[in-house]
CSV table of C-alpha atoms in Angstrom, one decimal:
chain,number,residue,atom,x,y,z
A,298,MET,CA,19.8,-36.4,5.6
A,299,ALA,CA,22.6,-34.3,4.3
A,300,PRO,CA,22.2,-30.6,4.9
A,301,ARG,CA,21.1,-28.4,1.9
A,302,THR,CA,23.7,-25.9,1.0
A,303,GLY,CA,22.9,-24.8,-2.6
A,304,GLY,CA,20.8,-21.8,-3.6
A,305,GLY,CA,20.8,-19.8,-0.4
A,306,PRO,CA,18.8,-19.8,2.8
A,307,ALA,CA,15.2,-20.7,2.7
A,308,LEU,CA,12.6,-17.9,2.9
A,309,VAL,CA,9.9,-18.3,5.5
A,310,ALA,CA,7.1,-15.8,4.9
A,311,VAL,CA,5.1,-15.4,8.2
A,312,ALA,CA,1.6,-14.1,7.9
A,313,HIS,CA,-0.7,-13.0,10.8
A,314,GLY,CA,-3.5,-15.6,10.3
A,315,SER,CA,-7.2,-15.1,10.4
A,316,ARG,CA,-10.5,-16.9,10.9
A,317,ASP,CA,-11.6,-15.7,7.5
A,318,PRO,CA,-10.5,-18.2,4.8
A,319,ARG,CA,-10.1,-15.4,2.3
A,320,SER,CA,-7.1,-14.2,4.2
A,321,ALA,CA,-5.2,-17.4,4.2
A,322,ALA,CA,-6.0,-18.0,0.5
A,323,THR,CA,-4.7,-14.5,-0.4
A,324,MET,CA,-1.5,-15.0,1.5
A,325,ALA,CA,-1.0,-18.4,-0.2
A,326,ALA,CA,-1.4,-16.6,-3.5
A,327,VAL,CA,1.1,-14.0,-2.4
A,328,VAL,CA,3.7,-16.6,-1.4
A,329,ALA,CA,3.1,-18.6,-4.6
A,330,ASP,CA,4.2,-15.5,-6.5
A,331,VAL,CA,7.2,-15.1,-4.3
A,332,ALA,CA,8.3,-18.7,-4.9
A,333,ALA,CA,7.8,-18.3,-8.6
A,334,ALA,CA,10.1,-15.3,-8.7
A,335,ARG,CA,13.1,-17.4,-7.5
A,336,PRO,CA,12.4,-21.0,-8.2
A,337,ASP,CA,15.9,-22.0,-7.1
A,338,LEU,CA,15.2,-21.1,-3.5
A,339,THR,CA,12.9,-22.8,-0.9
A,340,VAL,CA,10.0,-20.6,0.0
A,341,ARG,CA,7.5,-21.5,2.7
A,342,LEU,CA,4.4,-19.8,4.1
A,343,ALA,CA,3.7,-20.0,7.9
A,344,PHE,CA,1.1,-18.3,10.2
A,345,LEU,CA,1.4,-16.8,13.6
A,346,ASP,CA,-2.0,-17.9,14.6
A,347,LEU,CA,-5.4,-19.3,13.5
A,348,ASN,CA,-4.1,-21.0,10.3
A,349,ALA,CA,-1.8,-23.8,9.4
A,350,PRO,CA,1.0,-24.4,8.9
A,351,SER,CA,2.4,-22.8,12.0
A,352,VAL,CA,5.8,-21.3,12.4
A,353,GLU,CA,6.7,-24.3,14.5
A,354,GLN,CA,5.6,-26.8,11.8
A,355,VAL,CA,7.4,-25.0,9.0
A,356,THR,CA,10.7,-24.5,10.9
A,357,ASP,CA,10.7,-28.1,12.1
A,358,ASP,CA,10.0,-29.3,8.6
A,359,LEU,CA,12.9,-27.3,7.1
A,360,ALA,CA,15.3,-28.7,9.8
A,361,ALA,CA,14.1,-32.2,9.0
A,362,GLN,CA,14.8,-31.6,5.3
A,363,GLY,CA,18.4,-30.6,6.1
A,364,HIS,CA,18.2,-26.8,5.8
A,365,THR,CA,20.8,-25.0,7.9
A,366,SER,CA,19.5,-21.5,7.5
A,367,ALA,CA,16.4,-19.5,6.8
A,368,ILE,CA,15.4,-15.9,6.5
A,369,VAL,CA,12.0,-15.2,8.2
A,370,VAL,CA,10.1,-12.3,6.6
A,371,PRO,CA,7.1,-11.1,8.6
A,372,LEU,CA,4.3,-10.3,6.3
A,373,LEU,CA,3.3,-7.4,8.5
A,374,LEU,CA,2.8,-3.8,7.6
A,375,GLY,CA,3.6,-2.5,11.1
A,376,ASN,CA,6.4,-3.2,13.6
A,377,ALA,CA,4.1,-3.9,16.6
A,378,PHE,CA,3.8,-6.6,19.2
A,379,HIS,CA,3.6,-9.5,16.7
A,380,ALA,CA,6.9,-8.5,15.0
A,381,ARG,CA,8.7,-7.4,18.2
A,382,VAL,CA,7.6,-10.1,20.7
A,383,ASP,CA,5.5,-13.0,19.3
A,384,LEU,CA,7.6,-13.9,16.3
A,385,PRO,CA,11.0,-13.6,18.0
A,386,ALA,CA,9.7,-15.9,20.8
A,387,LEU,CA,8.6,-18.5,18.3
A,388,LEU,CA,11.9,-18.4,16.5
A,389,GLY,CA,13.8,-18.7,19.7
A,390,GLU,CA,11.8,-21.8,20.5
A,391,ALA,CA,12.4,-23.2,17.0
A,392,THR,CA,16.1,-22.7,17.4
A,393,ARG,CA,16.2,-24.5,20.7
A,394,ARG,CA,14.4,-27.4,19.1
A,395,ASN,CA,16.6,-27.3,15.9
A,396,PRO,CA,20.0,-26.0,16.9
A,397,ARG,CA,21.5,-26.7,13.4
A,398,LEU,CA,18.9,-24.4,11.7
A,399,ARG,CA,19.9,-20.8,11.8
A,400,LEU,CA,16.8,-18.5,11.7
A,401,THR,CA,17.2,-14.8,11.1
A,402,GLN,CA,14.2,-12.4,11.3
A,403,ALA,CA,14.0,-9.8,8.6
A,404,ASP,CA,12.4,-6.4,8.9
A,405,VAL,CA,8.6,-6.0,8.5
A,406,LEU,CA,7.3,-4.8,5.2
A,407,GLY,CA,6.3,-1.4,6.6
A,408,ALA,CA,5.3,1.6,4.6
A,409,ASP,CA,7.6,0.7,1.7
A,410,PRO,CA,7.2,3.1,-1.3
A,411,ARG,CA,6.4,0.2,-3.5
A,412,LEU,CA,3.5,-0.8,-1.3
A,413,LEU,CA,2.3,2.8,-1.3
A,414,ALA,CA,2.4,2.6,-5.1
A,415,ALA,CA,0.4,-0.6,-5.0
A,416,LEU,CA,-2.2,1.1,-2.7
A,417,ALA,CA,-2.5,3.8,-5.3
A,418,ASP,CA,-2.9,1.2,-8.0
A,419,GLN,CA,-5.8,-0.4,-6.2
A,420,VAL,CA,-7.5,3.0,-5.8
A,421,THR,CA,-7.1,3.7,-9.5
A,422,HIS,CA,-8.5,0.3,-10.4
A,423,ALA,CA,-11.4,0.7,-8.0
A,424,VAL,CA,-12.4,4.1,-9.5
A,425,ASN,CA,-12.1,2.7,-13.0
A,426,GLY,CA,-14.2,-0.3,-12.1
A,427,ARG,CA,-11.4,-2.9,-12.4
A,428,PRO,CA,-10.9,-5.2,-9.4
A,429,VAL,CA,-7.2,-5.6,-9.0
A,430,ALA,CA,-3.9,-4.4,-10.3
A,431,SER,CA,-2.6,-5.8,-13.6
A,432,GLY,CA,-0.6,-9.0,-13.1
A,433,SER,CA,-2.2,-9.8,-9.7
A,434,ARG,CA,-3.3,-13.3,-8.9
A,435,SER,CA,-5.8,-12.3,-6.3
A,436,ALA,CA,-8.8,-11.4,-8.4
A,437,ASP,CA,-10.9,-14.3,-7.3
A,438,ILE,CA,-9.6,-14.2,-3.7
A,439,ALA,CA,-9.1,-10.8,-2.3
A,440,SER,CA,-11.5,-8.5,-4.1
A,441,PRO,CA,-15.2,-8.2,-3.4
A,442,HIS,CA,-17.3,-6.2,-5.8
A,443,ILE,CA,-16.3,-2.6,-6.2
A,444,GLY,CA,-18.1,0.1,-8.1
A,445,THR,CA,-17.2,3.3,-9.9
A,446,LEU,CA,-17.5,6.8,-8.8
A,447,PRO,CA,-20.8,8.4,-9.9
A,448,GLY,CA,-20.5,11.0,-12.5
A,449,SER,CA,-16.7,10.9,-12.7
A,450,PRO,CA,-15.3,7.5,-13.8
A,451,GLY,CA,-12.1,9.0,-15.1
A,452,ALA,CA,-11.2,10.9,-11.9
A,453,MET,CA,-8.2,8.8,-11.1
A,454,VAL,CA,-6.9,8.8,-14.6
A,455,ARG,CA,-6.7,12.6,-14.2
A,456,THR,CA,-5.2,12.1,-10.8
A,457,PHE,CA,-2.3,10.0,-12.0
A,458,GLY,CA,-2.0,11.5,-15.5
A,459,SER,CA,-0.6,14.7,-16.8
A,460,ALA,CA,-3.8,16.8,-16.1
A,461,GLY,CA,-3.2,16.8,-12.4
A,462,PRO,CA,-5.4,15.6,-9.5
A,463,SER,CA,-9.2,15.7,-9.4
A,464,PRO,CA,-10.3,18.4,-6.9
A,465,GLU,CA,-13.3,16.4,-6.0
A,466,LEU,CA,-11.7,13.1,-4.9
A,467,GLY,CA,-10.6,12.1,-1.4
A,468,ILE,CA,-9.1,8.9,0.0
A,469,ALA,CA,-9.8,7.4,3.4
A,470,VAL,CA,-6.8,5.3,4.1
A,471,ALA,CA,-8.0,2.5,6.4
A,472,ALA,CA,-5.7,0.5,8.6
A,473,VAL,CA,-6.1,-2.0,11.4
A,474,GLY,CA,-5.2,0.3,14.3
A,475,SER,CA,-3.3,-0.3,17.5
A,476,ARG,CA,-3.6,0.4,21.2
A,477,ASN,CA,-0.2,1.9,20.9
A,478,ALA,CA,-0.6,5.6,19.9
A,479,ALA,CA,2.9,5.8,18.5
A,480,ALA,CA,2.2,2.9,16.2
A,481,ASN,CA,-1.0,4.7,15.0
A,482,ARG,CA,1.0,7.9,14.3
A,483,ARG,CA,3.4,5.9,12.2
A,484,THR,CA,0.6,4.4,10.3
A,485,ALA,CA,-1.0,7.8,9.7
A,486,ALA,CA,2.2,8.7,7.8
A,487,VAL,CA,0.9,6.3,5.1
A,488,ALA,CA,-2.0,8.7,4.3
A,489,ARG,CA,0.3,11.7,4.3
A,490,ARG,CA,2.8,10.1,1.9
A,491,LEU,CA,-0.1,8.9,-0.3
A,492,ALA,CA,-1.3,12.5,-0.4
A,493,ALA,CA,2.2,13.8,-1.3
A,494,SER,CA,2.6,11.3,-4.1
A,495,THR,CA,-0.9,11.7,-5.7
A,496,GLY,CA,-1.9,15.3,-4.9
A,497,LEU,CA,-5.2,14.1,-3.4
A,498,ARG,CA,-6.8,14.8,0.0
A,499,THR,CA,-6.3,11.9,2.3
A,500,GLU,CA,-7.3,11.0,5.9
A,501,ILE,CA,-6.3,8.1,8.0
A,502,CYS,CA,-8.8,5.9,9.8
A,503,PHE,CA,-8.7,2.6,11.7
A,504,ALA,CA,-10.9,-0.4,11.9
A,505,THR,CA,-10.4,-1.1,15.6
A,506,VAL,CA,-9.6,2.3,17.2
A,507,ASP,CA,-10.4,5.9,16.7
A,508,PRO,CA,-10.5,7.8,14.4
A,509,GLY,CA,-13.0,5.5,12.7
A,510,ILE,CA,-14.1,5.6,9.1
A,511,ALA,CA,-17.0,8.0,9.8
A,512,VAL,CA,-14.5,10.6,11.1
A,513,ALA,CA,-12.3,10.3,8.1
A,514,ILE,CA,-15.3,10.7,5.8
A,515,ASP,CA,-16.4,13.9,7.7
A,516,ARG,CA,-12.9,15.3,7.5
A,517,LEU,CA,-12.6,14.7,3.8
A,518,ARG,CA,-16.0,16.2,3.1
A,519,ALA,CA,-15.1,19.2,5.2
A,520,ARG,CA,-12.0,19.6,3.0
A,521,GLY,CA,-14.1,19.7,-0.1
A,522,ALA,CA,-14.0,16.0,-1.3
A,523,GLU,CA,-17.2,15.2,-3.1
A,524,HIS,CA,-16.2,11.6,-3.9
A,525,ILE,CA,-14.4,9.4,-1.4
A,526,VAL,CA,-12.6,6.1,-2.0
A,527,VAL,CA,-11.7,3.8,0.9
A,528,ALA,CA,-8.1,2.5,0.5
A,529,PRO,CA,-7.5,-0.5,2.8
A,530,TRP,CA,-4.0,-0.6,4.1
A,531,PHE,CA,-4.3,-4.4,4.4
A,532,LEU,CA,-2.5,-7.2,2.7
A,533,ALA,CA,-5.5,-9.5,2.7
A,534,PRO,CA,-9.3,-9.3,3.1
A,535,GLY,CA,-11.0,-10.4,6.3
A,536,LEU,CA,-13.4,-9.5,9.1
A,537,LEU,CA,-11.9,-6.0,9.5
A,538,THR,CA,-12.2,-5.1,5.8
A,539,ASP,CA,-15.8,-6.3,5.9
A,540,ARG,CA,-16.4,-4.1,8.9
A,541,LEU,CA,-15.1,-1.1,7.0
A,542,ARG,CA,-17.5,-1.9,4.1
A,543,THR,CA,-20.4,-2.3,6.5
A,544,ALA,CA,-19.6,1.0,8.1
A,545,ALA,CA,-19.5,2.9,4.8
A,546,PRO,CA,-21.6,0.9,2.3
A,547,ASP,CA,-22.2,3.8,-0.1
A,548,LEU,CA,-18.5,4.4,-0.8
A,549,VAL,CA,-16.2,2.9,-3.3
A,550,HIS,CA,-13.8,0.5,-1.5
A,551,ALA,CA,-10.5,-0.4,-3.2
A,552,ALA,CA,-9.1,-3.9,-3.1
A,553,VAL,CA,-6.5,-4.9,-0.5
A,554,ILE,CA,-2.9,-5.0,-1.7
A,555,GLY,CA,-3.1,-8.8,-2.2
A,556,ALA,CA,-0.9,-10.6,-4.6
A,557,HIS,CA,0.4,-7.4,-6.2
A,558,SER,CA,3.8,-7.6,-7.9
A,559,ALA,CA,5.1,-4.9,-5.6
A,560,LEU,CA,4.5,-7.1,-2.6
A,561,THR,CA,6.6,-9.8,-4.2
A,562,GLU,CA,9.4,-7.3,-4.8
A,563,VAL,CA,9.3,-6.0,-1.2
A,564,ILE,CA,9.4,-9.5,0.3
A,565,TRP,CA,12.5,-10.4,-1.7
A,566,ALA,CA,14.0,-7.0,-0.8
A,567,ARG,CA,13.6,-7.8,2.9
A,568,TYR,CA,15.2,-11.2,2.3
A,569,ASP,CA,18.2,-9.8,0.3
A,570,SER,CA,18.8,-7.0,2.8
A,571,THR,CA,18.9,-9.4,5.7
A,572,ILE,CA,21.5,-11.6,3.9
A,573,ALA,CA,23.5,-8.5,3.1
A,574,ALA,CA,23.5,-7.4,6.7
A,575,GLU,CA,24.6,-10.8,7.9
A,576,LEU,CA,27.5,-10.8,5.4
A,577,GLU,CA,28.5,-7.4,6.5
A,578,LEU,CA,28.6,-8.5,10.2
A,579,SER,CA,30.6,-11.5,9.4
A,580,ALA,CA,33.2,-9.7,7.2
């Protein structure tokens, strides 16, 4: 088969993978949006573990179809072990099997300002009783039932409107958590940046390590928050977001980021910046 040369490198979006089928379904919806944004390019979804297709299967298939280059975008919010060790090892093996296919790993998604804005969107929609951000394709996939704040359904309208933030509202930003304390400190910056952009009280908590959600709730209440929204710093729902709901069943839980338009933008931004960096190096 003749190599494909038109349109640009393929994009391989690599998700973590989960035993929860909602996670894979959400990531499929995300990547469908990514592909629709640039229909002239080949876009494929792969998983690090637990779901198919694997990174091995996708890269081998691209090589068999005649692709000579691909940009691999990790659909990961943190630059931890999976991004620094697991994925590079998989790509190294794929290159050894398919020496004509050049694979370049892009940066992780990270705490991109657009994703922080998407997180704020999901909090707004949760408080106002709407499940997901406008334009999202994840309504039937990523969002369990969410309620409204008792006695103050317009709190987030005031928060993001001209009247200024509600003094009664606090946000518990909930992330996965890591055994690496430095990684947790970097994640905690998400809560601080959300506080800076919204004017709200925020506290970080983790689903797998301390501080847990109960600590974040106590801290927010000690700071005067009467109503608390849990904002999951997750791309997709799964066992850990369920754990957070079980631990705090009386709170409003916002939806995960899911197939938000901001996520599509950030994925393509990582693709474009990787190509630009390659061109700069070759100039």
